[in-house]
Short mmCIF file of C-alpha atoms in Angstrom, two decimals:
data_model
loop_
_atom_site.label_atom_id
_atom_site.label_comp_id
_atom_site.label_asym_id
_atom_site.label_seq_id
_atom_site.Cartn_x
_atom_site.Cartn_y
_atom_site.Cartn_z
CA MET A 1016 -49.14 -3.43 -59.05
CA ARG A 1017 -46.16 -2.23 -60.64
CA PHE A 1018 -43.20 -1.36 -58.09
CA ALA A 1019 -40.66 0.16 -61.27
CA LEU A 1020 -39.42 3.63 -59.94
CA ASP A 1021 -40.02 6.48 -62.61
CA ALA A 1022 -37.27 8.50 -64.51
CA GLU A 1023 -37.24 11.05 -61.54
CA GLN A 1024 -36.55 8.53 -58.60
CA ARG A 1025 -34.35 6.74 -60.04
CA ALA A 1026 -32.11 10.02 -61.07
CA PHE A 1027 -32.61 11.07 -57.25
CA GLY A 1028 -30.64 7.68 -56.37
CA ARG A 1029 -28.20 8.44 -58.96
CA VAL A 1030 -27.34 12.03 -57.61
CA LEU A 1031 -27.13 10.58 -54.08
CA ASP A 1032 -24.71 7.52 -55.47
CA ARG A 1033 -22.42 10.15 -56.90
CA MET A 1034 -22.27 12.25 -54.14
CA LEU A 1035 -21.74 9.81 -51.38
CA SER A 1036 -19.11 7.91 -53.90
CA ALA A 1037 -17.49 11.26 -54.06
CA ALA A 1038 -17.26 11.97 -50.05
CA GLY A 1039 -15.04 9.40 -48.77
CA THR A 1040 -17.69 7.92 -46.53
CA PRO A 1041 -15.48 5.27 -44.86
CA ALA A 1042 -13.44 7.78 -43.25
CA ALA A 1043 -16.49 9.92 -41.78
CA VAL A 1044 -17.68 6.37 -40.48
CA ARG A 1045 -14.50 5.68 -38.59
CA ALA A 1046 -14.21 9.23 -37.06
CA TRP A 1047 -17.97 8.58 -36.02
CA ALA A 1048 -17.53 5.62 -34.27
CA ARG A 1049 -14.49 7.27 -32.66
CA GLY A 1050 -17.19 10.61 -31.31
CA GLU A 1051 -15.33 12.69 -33.77
CA HIS A 1052 -18.37 14.03 -35.40
CA GLY A 1053 -16.76 16.94 -37.63
CA PRO A 1054 -16.58 14.80 -41.02
CA GLY A 1055 -19.77 13.06 -40.28
CA LEU A 1056 -21.83 16.38 -39.54
CA ALA A 1057 -20.40 17.94 -43.15
CA LEU A 1058 -21.53 15.13 -44.77
CA TRP A 1059 -25.44 15.13 -42.97
CA GLU A 1060 -25.18 18.58 -44.13
CA ARG A 1061 -24.80 17.29 -48.03
CA VAL A 1062 -27.01 14.87 -47.76
CA ALA A 1063 -29.90 16.97 -45.79
CA ALA A 1064 -29.50 19.66 -49.11
CA ALA A 1065 -29.76 16.99 -51.18
CA GLY A 1066 -33.49 16.78 -50.23
CA VAL A 1067 -33.18 13.12 -48.10
CA PHE A 1068 -35.37 14.34 -45.11
CA GLN A 1069 -37.92 16.17 -47.09
CA PRO A 1070 -39.77 13.04 -47.95
CA ALA A 1071 -40.43 12.63 -44.48
CA ALA A 1072 -42.45 15.96 -43.39
CA PRO A 1073 -45.28 17.80 -44.93
CA GLU A 1074 -44.85 20.77 -46.62
CA ALA A 1075 -46.06 23.06 -44.21
CA TYR A 1076 -43.23 22.08 -41.75
CA GLY A 1077 -40.33 22.04 -44.32
CA GLY A 1078 -41.01 19.01 -45.95
CA ALA A 1079 -41.84 17.53 -49.60
CA GLY A 1080 -44.96 15.98 -48.79
CA LEU A 1081 -45.13 12.46 -47.66
CA LEU A 1082 -42.96 10.58 -50.20
CA PRO A 1083 -42.61 6.85 -48.62
CA VAL A 1084 -40.95 5.59 -51.91
CA GLU A 1085 -38.55 8.67 -52.60
CA LEU A 1086 -37.41 7.99 -48.99
CA SER A 1087 -36.78 4.26 -49.84
CA VAL A 1088 -34.82 5.29 -52.58
CA ALA A 1089 -32.50 7.53 -50.49
CA PHE A 1090 -32.19 5.22 -47.46
CA VAL A 1091 -30.98 2.46 -50.22
CA GLU A 1092 -28.12 4.88 -50.67
CA LEU A 1093 -27.48 5.89 -47.27
CA GLY A 1094 -26.89 2.36 -46.92
CA ARG A 1095 -24.86 1.47 -49.79
CA HIS A 1096 -22.57 4.08 -48.64
CA GLY A 1097 -22.57 3.79 -44.95
CA VAL A 1098 -23.58 7.18 -43.92
CA PRO A 1099 -23.53 7.48 -40.06
CA GLY A 1100 -25.78 9.30 -37.78
CA PRO A 1101 -29.34 9.13 -36.38
CA LEU A 1102 -30.89 9.31 -40.05
CA VAL A 1103 -33.84 6.72 -39.54
CA GLU A 1104 -34.62 8.44 -36.27
CA THR A 1105 -34.53 11.82 -37.80
CA VAL A 1106 -37.07 10.32 -40.38
CA ALA A 1107 -39.31 8.95 -37.07
CA ALA A 1108 -39.31 11.98 -35.34
CA LEU A 1109 -40.38 13.97 -38.58
CA VAL A 1110 -43.25 12.01 -38.92
CA LEU A 1111 -44.37 11.79 -35.75
CA LEU A 1112 -44.31 15.45 -35.38
CA GLY A 1113 -45.84 15.75 -38.46
CA ARG A 1114 -48.96 13.42 -37.50
CA LEU A 1115 -48.98 15.13 -34.20
CA ALA A 1116 -49.59 18.36 -35.82
CA GLY A 1117 -52.40 16.79 -37.92
CA ALA A 1118 -54.02 16.08 -34.84
CA GLY A 1119 -54.00 19.34 -33.36
CA GLU A 1120 -50.55 19.59 -32.02
CA ALA A 1121 -48.59 21.43 -34.53
CA ALA A 1122 -46.13 23.50 -32.41
CA PRO A 1123 -43.13 20.76 -32.01
CA ALA A 1124 -43.69 20.29 -35.85
CA GLU A 1125 -43.41 24.08 -36.49
CA GLU A 1126 -40.15 24.38 -34.33
CA TRP A 1127 -38.19 21.55 -35.44
CA GLY A 1128 -39.51 20.10 -39.31
CA PRO A 1129 -38.19 23.11 -41.16
CA ARG A 1130 -35.00 22.59 -39.37
CA ALA A 1131 -34.22 18.96 -39.66
CA CYS A 1132 -35.71 18.88 -43.48
CA ALA A 1133 -33.09 22.03 -44.03
CA GLY A 1134 -30.18 19.80 -42.07
CA ARG A 1135 -29.65 22.47 -39.52
CA ALA A 1136 -31.06 20.20 -36.76
CA ARG A 1137 -30.54 16.46 -36.21
CA LEU A 1138 -33.35 14.49 -34.42
CA THR A 1139 -33.47 11.46 -32.68
CA LEU A 1140 -36.19 9.61 -31.00
CA ALA A 1141 -36.35 6.87 -28.24
CA ALA A 1142 -39.69 4.85 -28.80
CA ALA A 1143 -41.80 3.18 -26.21
CA GLY A 1144 -40.42 -0.22 -25.11
CA GLY A 1145 -36.97 1.15 -25.77
CA PRO A 1146 -34.88 2.44 -23.39
CA TYR A 1147 -32.01 3.90 -26.21
CA ALA A 1148 -31.82 6.70 -28.33
CA LEU A 1149 -29.40 6.63 -31.16
CA ASP A 1150 -26.55 9.22 -31.73
CA ALA A 1151 -28.17 11.55 -28.61
CA ASP A 1152 -24.64 12.85 -28.30
CA VAL A 1153 -24.78 14.82 -31.50
CA ALA A 1154 -28.57 15.36 -31.67
CA ASP A 1155 -30.04 18.93 -31.46
CA ALA A 1156 -33.26 17.25 -29.67
CA VAL A 1157 -33.85 13.99 -28.24
CA PHE A 1158 -37.53 13.08 -28.37
CA VAL A 1159 -38.83 10.34 -26.11
CA VAL A 1160 -42.33 8.46 -26.44
CA ASP A 1161 -43.29 6.80 -23.00
CA GLY A 1162 -46.38 4.85 -22.37
CA PRO A 1163 -47.36 1.19 -22.36
CA GLN A 1164 -45.89 -1.54 -24.83
CA GLY A 1165 -47.22 -3.44 -27.18
CA ALA A 1166 -48.88 -3.15 -30.89
CA ALA A 1167 -52.04 -1.74 -29.51
CA GLY A 1168 -50.18 0.53 -27.26
CA GLY A 1169 -52.79 -0.51 -24.35
CA ALA A 1170 -55.06 2.28 -22.62
CA GLY A 1171 -52.44 3.56 -20.44
CA ARG A 1172 -51.27 7.26 -20.93
CA HIS A 1173 -48.80 8.12 -23.52
CA THR A 1174 -46.54 11.34 -23.58
CA LEU A 1175 -43.91 12.75 -25.94
CA ARG A 1176 -41.22 14.73 -24.10
CA LEU A 1177 -38.06 16.62 -25.07
CA ALA A 1178 -35.27 15.24 -22.87
CA PRO A 1179 -32.85 17.27 -21.37
CA GLY A 1180 -29.91 15.07 -21.82
CA HIS A 1181 -28.57 11.62 -22.03
CA GLY A 1182 -26.44 8.97 -20.23
CA PRO A 1183 -23.30 7.64 -21.27
CA VAL A 1184 -22.78 6.32 -24.81
CA GLN A 1185 -22.95 2.65 -24.65
CA PRO A 1186 -21.10 0.26 -26.90
CA SER A 1187 -22.99 -1.23 -29.99
CA LEU A 1188 -22.77 -3.92 -32.38
CA ASP A 1189 -22.17 -1.10 -35.07
CA PRO A 1190 -19.59 1.17 -33.17
CA ALA A 1191 -20.86 4.21 -35.63
CA ARG A 1192 -24.36 3.52 -33.89
CA ARG A 1193 -23.85 5.29 -30.48
CA LEU A 1194 -26.67 4.25 -28.16
CA ALA A 1195 -27.58 6.28 -24.75
CA ARG A 1196 -30.49 6.58 -22.20
CA PRO A 1197 -31.94 9.49 -22.34
CA HIS A 1198 -32.55 11.33 -18.97
CA GLY A 1199 -35.86 11.36 -17.37
CA ASP A 1200 -38.43 14.42 -17.38
CA GLY A 1201 -37.87 17.35 -19.69
CA GLU A 1202 -40.47 19.36 -21.77
CA LEU A 1203 -43.70 17.69 -22.06
CA LEU A 1204 -44.66 18.31 -25.81
CA ALA A 1205 -47.92 16.26 -25.96
CA THR A 1206 -49.85 13.69 -24.41
CA GLY A 1207 -52.66 10.99 -24.96
CA PRO A 1208 -54.11 8.78 -27.76
CA ALA A 1209 -52.58 11.16 -30.49
CA VAL A 1210 -49.07 10.46 -29.15
CA ARG A 1211 -49.74 6.60 -29.40
CA ASP A 1212 -51.23 6.48 -33.12
CA ALA A 1213 -48.26 8.99 -33.85
CA ALA A 1214 -45.40 7.26 -32.53
CA ALA A 1215 -47.10 3.90 -34.23
CA HIS A 1216 -46.91 5.54 -37.41
CA ALA A 1217 -43.52 6.88 -37.38
CA ALA A 1218 -42.36 3.28 -36.21
CA GLU A 1219 -43.81 2.14 -39.42
CA TRP A 1220 -41.86 4.73 -41.44
CA ALA A 1221 -38.52 4.00 -39.03
CA ALA A 1222 -39.11 0.33 -40.20
CA LEU A 1223 -39.26 1.04 -43.91
CA ALA A 1224 -36.04 3.42 -43.88
CA THR A 1225 -34.41 0.96 -42.13
CA ALA A 1226 -35.49 -1.90 -44.63
CA ALA A 1227 -33.96 0.33 -47.29
CA GLN A 1228 -30.66 1.15 -45.37
CA ALA A 1229 -30.16 -2.53 -45.09
CA LEU A 1230 -30.78 -3.31 -48.56
CA GLY A 1231 -27.95 -0.84 -49.24
CA VAL A 1232 -25.95 -2.49 -47.04
CA GLY A 1233 -26.52 -5.86 -48.51
CA HIS A 1234 -25.71 -4.46 -52.01
CA ALA A 1235 -22.32 -2.68 -50.91
CA LEU A 1236 -21.11 -5.99 -49.28
CA LEU A 1237 -21.84 -7.94 -52.33
CA ASP A 1238 -20.31 -5.34 -54.62
CA ARG A 1239 -17.06 -5.64 -52.55
CA THR A 1240 -17.15 -9.01 -52.64
CA VAL A 1241 -17.58 -9.48 -56.11
CA ALA A 1242 -14.65 -7.19 -56.61
CA TYR A 1243 -12.42 -8.92 -54.31
CA ALA A 1244 -13.71 -12.65 -56.05
CA ARG A 1245 -12.26 -11.34 -59.26
CA ARG A 1246 -8.89 -10.11 -58.27
CA ARG A 1247 -7.91 -12.84 -55.40
CA THR A 1248 -6.37 -16.13 -57.00
CA GLN A 1249 -5.97 -19.46 -56.00
CA PHE A 1250 -4.41 -22.53 -57.85
CA GLY A 1251 -3.56 -19.70 -60.27
CA ALA A 1252 -7.28 -19.06 -61.12
CA ALA A 1253 -9.59 -16.36 -59.68
CA ILE A 1254 -11.58 -17.65 -56.66
CA GLY A 1255 -14.52 -15.80 -58.26
CA SER A 1256 -14.22 -18.88 -61.19
CA PHE A 1257 -15.02 -21.46 -58.75
CA GLN A 1258 -18.33 -23.04 -58.78
CA ALA A 1259 -19.02 -22.82 -55.15
CA VAL A 1260 -18.00 -19.16 -54.73
CA LYS A 1261 -20.16 -18.37 -57.90
CA HIS A 1262 -23.01 -19.96 -56.57
CA ARG A 1263 -22.67 -18.30 -53.19
CA LEU A 1264 -22.67 -14.97 -54.57
CA ALA A 1265 -25.55 -15.74 -57.03
CA ASP A 1266 -27.55 -16.54 -54.06
CA THR A 1267 -26.90 -13.48 -52.43
CA LEU A 1268 -27.84 -11.15 -55.00
CA VAL A 1269 -31.48 -13.30 -55.44
CA ASP A 1270 -31.88 -12.50 -51.89
CA LEU A 1271 -31.18 -8.93 -52.35
CA GLU A 1272 -33.46 -8.77 -55.39
CA PHE A 1273 -36.11 -10.46 -53.87
CA ALA A 1274 -36.36 -8.12 -51.11
CA ARG A 1275 -36.57 -4.98 -53.42
CA PRO A 1276 -40.05 -5.12 -54.51
CA LEU A 1277 -40.93 -6.37 -51.23
CA LEU A 1278 -39.63 -2.80 -49.97
CA LEU A 1279 -41.28 -0.88 -53.04
CA GLY A 1280 -44.53 -2.67 -52.15
CA ALA A 1281 -44.33 -1.69 -48.94
CA ALA A 1282 -43.68 2.18 -49.52
CA VAL A 1283 -46.42 2.22 -52.19
CA ALA A 1284 -48.50 0.68 -49.26
CA LEU A 1285 -47.29 3.41 -46.79
CA ALA A 1286 -47.85 6.32 -49.21
CA GLY A 1287 -51.81 4.94 -49.62
CA ASP A 1288 -52.24 4.32 -46.23
CA ASP A 1289 -53.47 0.88 -47.12
CA PRO A 1290 -55.10 -1.51 -44.14
CA GLY A 1291 -52.38 -4.04 -44.66
CA THR A 1292 -49.23 -1.35 -44.55
CA SER A 1293 -48.07 -2.59 -41.10
CA ALA A 1294 -47.56 -6.35 -42.41
CA ALA A 1295 -46.01 -5.04 -45.88
CA VAL A 1296 -43.29 -3.01 -43.69
CA ALA A 1297 -42.53 -5.79 -41.70
CA ALA A 1298 -42.41 -8.05 -44.46
CA ALA A 1299 -40.23 -6.08 -46.24
CA LYS A 1300 -38.01 -5.28 -42.90
CA ALA A 1301 -37.60 -8.86 -42.41
CA ALA A 1302 -36.21 -9.82 -46.08
CA ALA A 1303 -34.30 -6.96 -46.36
CA CYS A 1304 -32.34 -7.48 -42.97
CA ASP A 1305 -32.29 -11.47 -43.88
CA ALA A 1306 -30.82 -10.79 -47.25
CA ALA A 1307 -28.27 -8.01 -45.95
CA TYR A 1308 -27.21 -10.30 -43.07
CA ALA A 1309 -26.88 -13.32 -45.51
CA ALA A 1310 -24.61 -11.07 -47.73
CA ALA A 1311 -22.61 -10.18 -44.35
CA ARG A 1312 -21.79 -13.81 -43.97
CA THR A 1313 -21.17 -14.44 -47.71
CA ALA A 1314 -18.53 -11.61 -47.79
CA LEU A 1315 -16.72 -12.90 -44.34
CA GLN A 1316 -16.45 -16.53 -46.17
CA VAL A 1317 -15.08 -15.12 -49.50
CA HIS A 1318 -12.67 -12.51 -48.07
CA GLY A 1319 -11.39 -15.19 -45.51
CA ALA A 1320 -9.62 -13.82 -42.37
CA ILE A 1321 -9.21 -10.72 -43.93
CA GLY A 1322 -13.23 -9.97 -43.64
CA TYR A 1323 -12.93 -9.88 -39.95
CA THR A 1324 -10.41 -7.39 -39.13
CA ALA A 1325 -11.80 -3.78 -38.28
CA GLU A 1326 -8.92 -1.92 -40.02
CA TYR A 1327 -10.48 -3.31 -43.39
CA ASP A 1328 -13.51 -1.25 -44.67
CA LEU A 1329 -15.75 -4.61 -45.18
CA SER A 1330 -16.19 -4.22 -41.44
CA LEU A 1331 -17.86 -1.19 -41.47
CA TRP A 1332 -20.89 -2.68 -43.64
CA ILE A 1333 -20.92 -5.89 -41.79
CA GLY A 1334 -21.50 -4.25 -38.23
CA LYS A 1335 -24.39 -2.40 -39.66
CA ALA A 1336 -26.03 -5.51 -40.91
CA ARG A 1337 -25.90 -6.91 -37.58
CA ALA A 1338 -27.20 -4.22 -35.90
CA LEU A 1339 -30.06 -3.28 -38.67
CA ARG A 1340 -31.60 -6.91 -37.83
CA SER A 1341 -33.14 -5.45 -34.53
CA ALA A 1342 -33.63 -1.99 -35.40
CA TRP A 1343 -36.84 -0.83 -35.31
CA GLY A 1344 -38.37 -4.46 -35.19
CA THR A 1345 -36.50 -7.71 -34.19
CA PRO A 1346 -36.75 -10.63 -37.19
CA ARG A 1347 -39.30 -12.65 -34.57
CA GLU A 1348 -41.42 -9.29 -34.37
CA CYS A 1349 -41.46 -8.54 -38.08
CA ARG A 1350 -42.26 -12.05 -39.17
CA ALA A 1351 -45.26 -12.20 -36.80
CA LYS A 1352 -46.57 -8.74 -37.97
CA ALA A 1353 -46.20 -10.13 -41.34
CA LEU A 1354 -48.50 -13.03 -40.65
CA GLY A 1355 -50.71 -10.83 -38.42
CA LEU A 1356 -50.06 -12.46 -35.28
CA TYR A 1357 -47.95 -9.52 -33.54
CA ASP A 1358 -49.20 -8.49 -30.03
CA GLY A 1359 -46.33 -6.68 -28.18
CA LEU A 1360 -43.68 -9.80 -28.19
#
């Protein structure tokens, strides 16, 4: 199997990279963490206009068809630039609504799909087993999946509803990831096994997007650390010339590059609905998030004390690398899924 991107996919990534490089994302991230959403929402509109959400929805509901490889390309760049907001959750909600539409429950997809793909609505999702929704305070729709927990989903009744509001915003490892508990009740949108199946499918897309985001975060950390090692001197030489630093940076790059084919392989498996998709996505998420976390540790060590300070932009990516490890599947759950051992740990 060949995992190389084609010319159009590479061009998509370059366009996003150029656009986000000029957008001043660190300032938008810091404002988002303070609850000031204006700069982040302006960035959100540009990201949506570039077509980032369209690969997560069928054409009938405002999307470009289900294109997980293109989605992965986009989310690597979103992670590289630290874009804030419920990006992964909007993807998960779009996939869930699209899957439900295929099962005969088309009304929610008709209402929210075109708006979300065009950037006119932000969605978030609290999945079964997780009480929190990300950035509910800025979402136009907070979807909640209720039902038995576990990989098989159990035999109980699953529901999808639209929450009428949410509780207080809770602190997070990443200050720009603002968590809140959705209120109970609300409009009931769908019930039954179709909700369970759609939620499970959406969770796989969310895990893939999270893995891609983590890979981008890892590369951002490595790039900034390499640049710092080139200009920081000690004993009259750049610290990047010391063998111990070189080896640490090289190991970080190897970890990230080993995660990349796993990510693209999982995206191809998801596109083909292969039988091993769940294990492939879990393996990709475990590898990418571990590599990003290792990049964060390397960045902290090479930068020294400055790496710990919240005022330094490096902290924006360090916090995100930690938070993404447990988002949409903990390392333990992902490894168990990859080995075919998962049963609702």
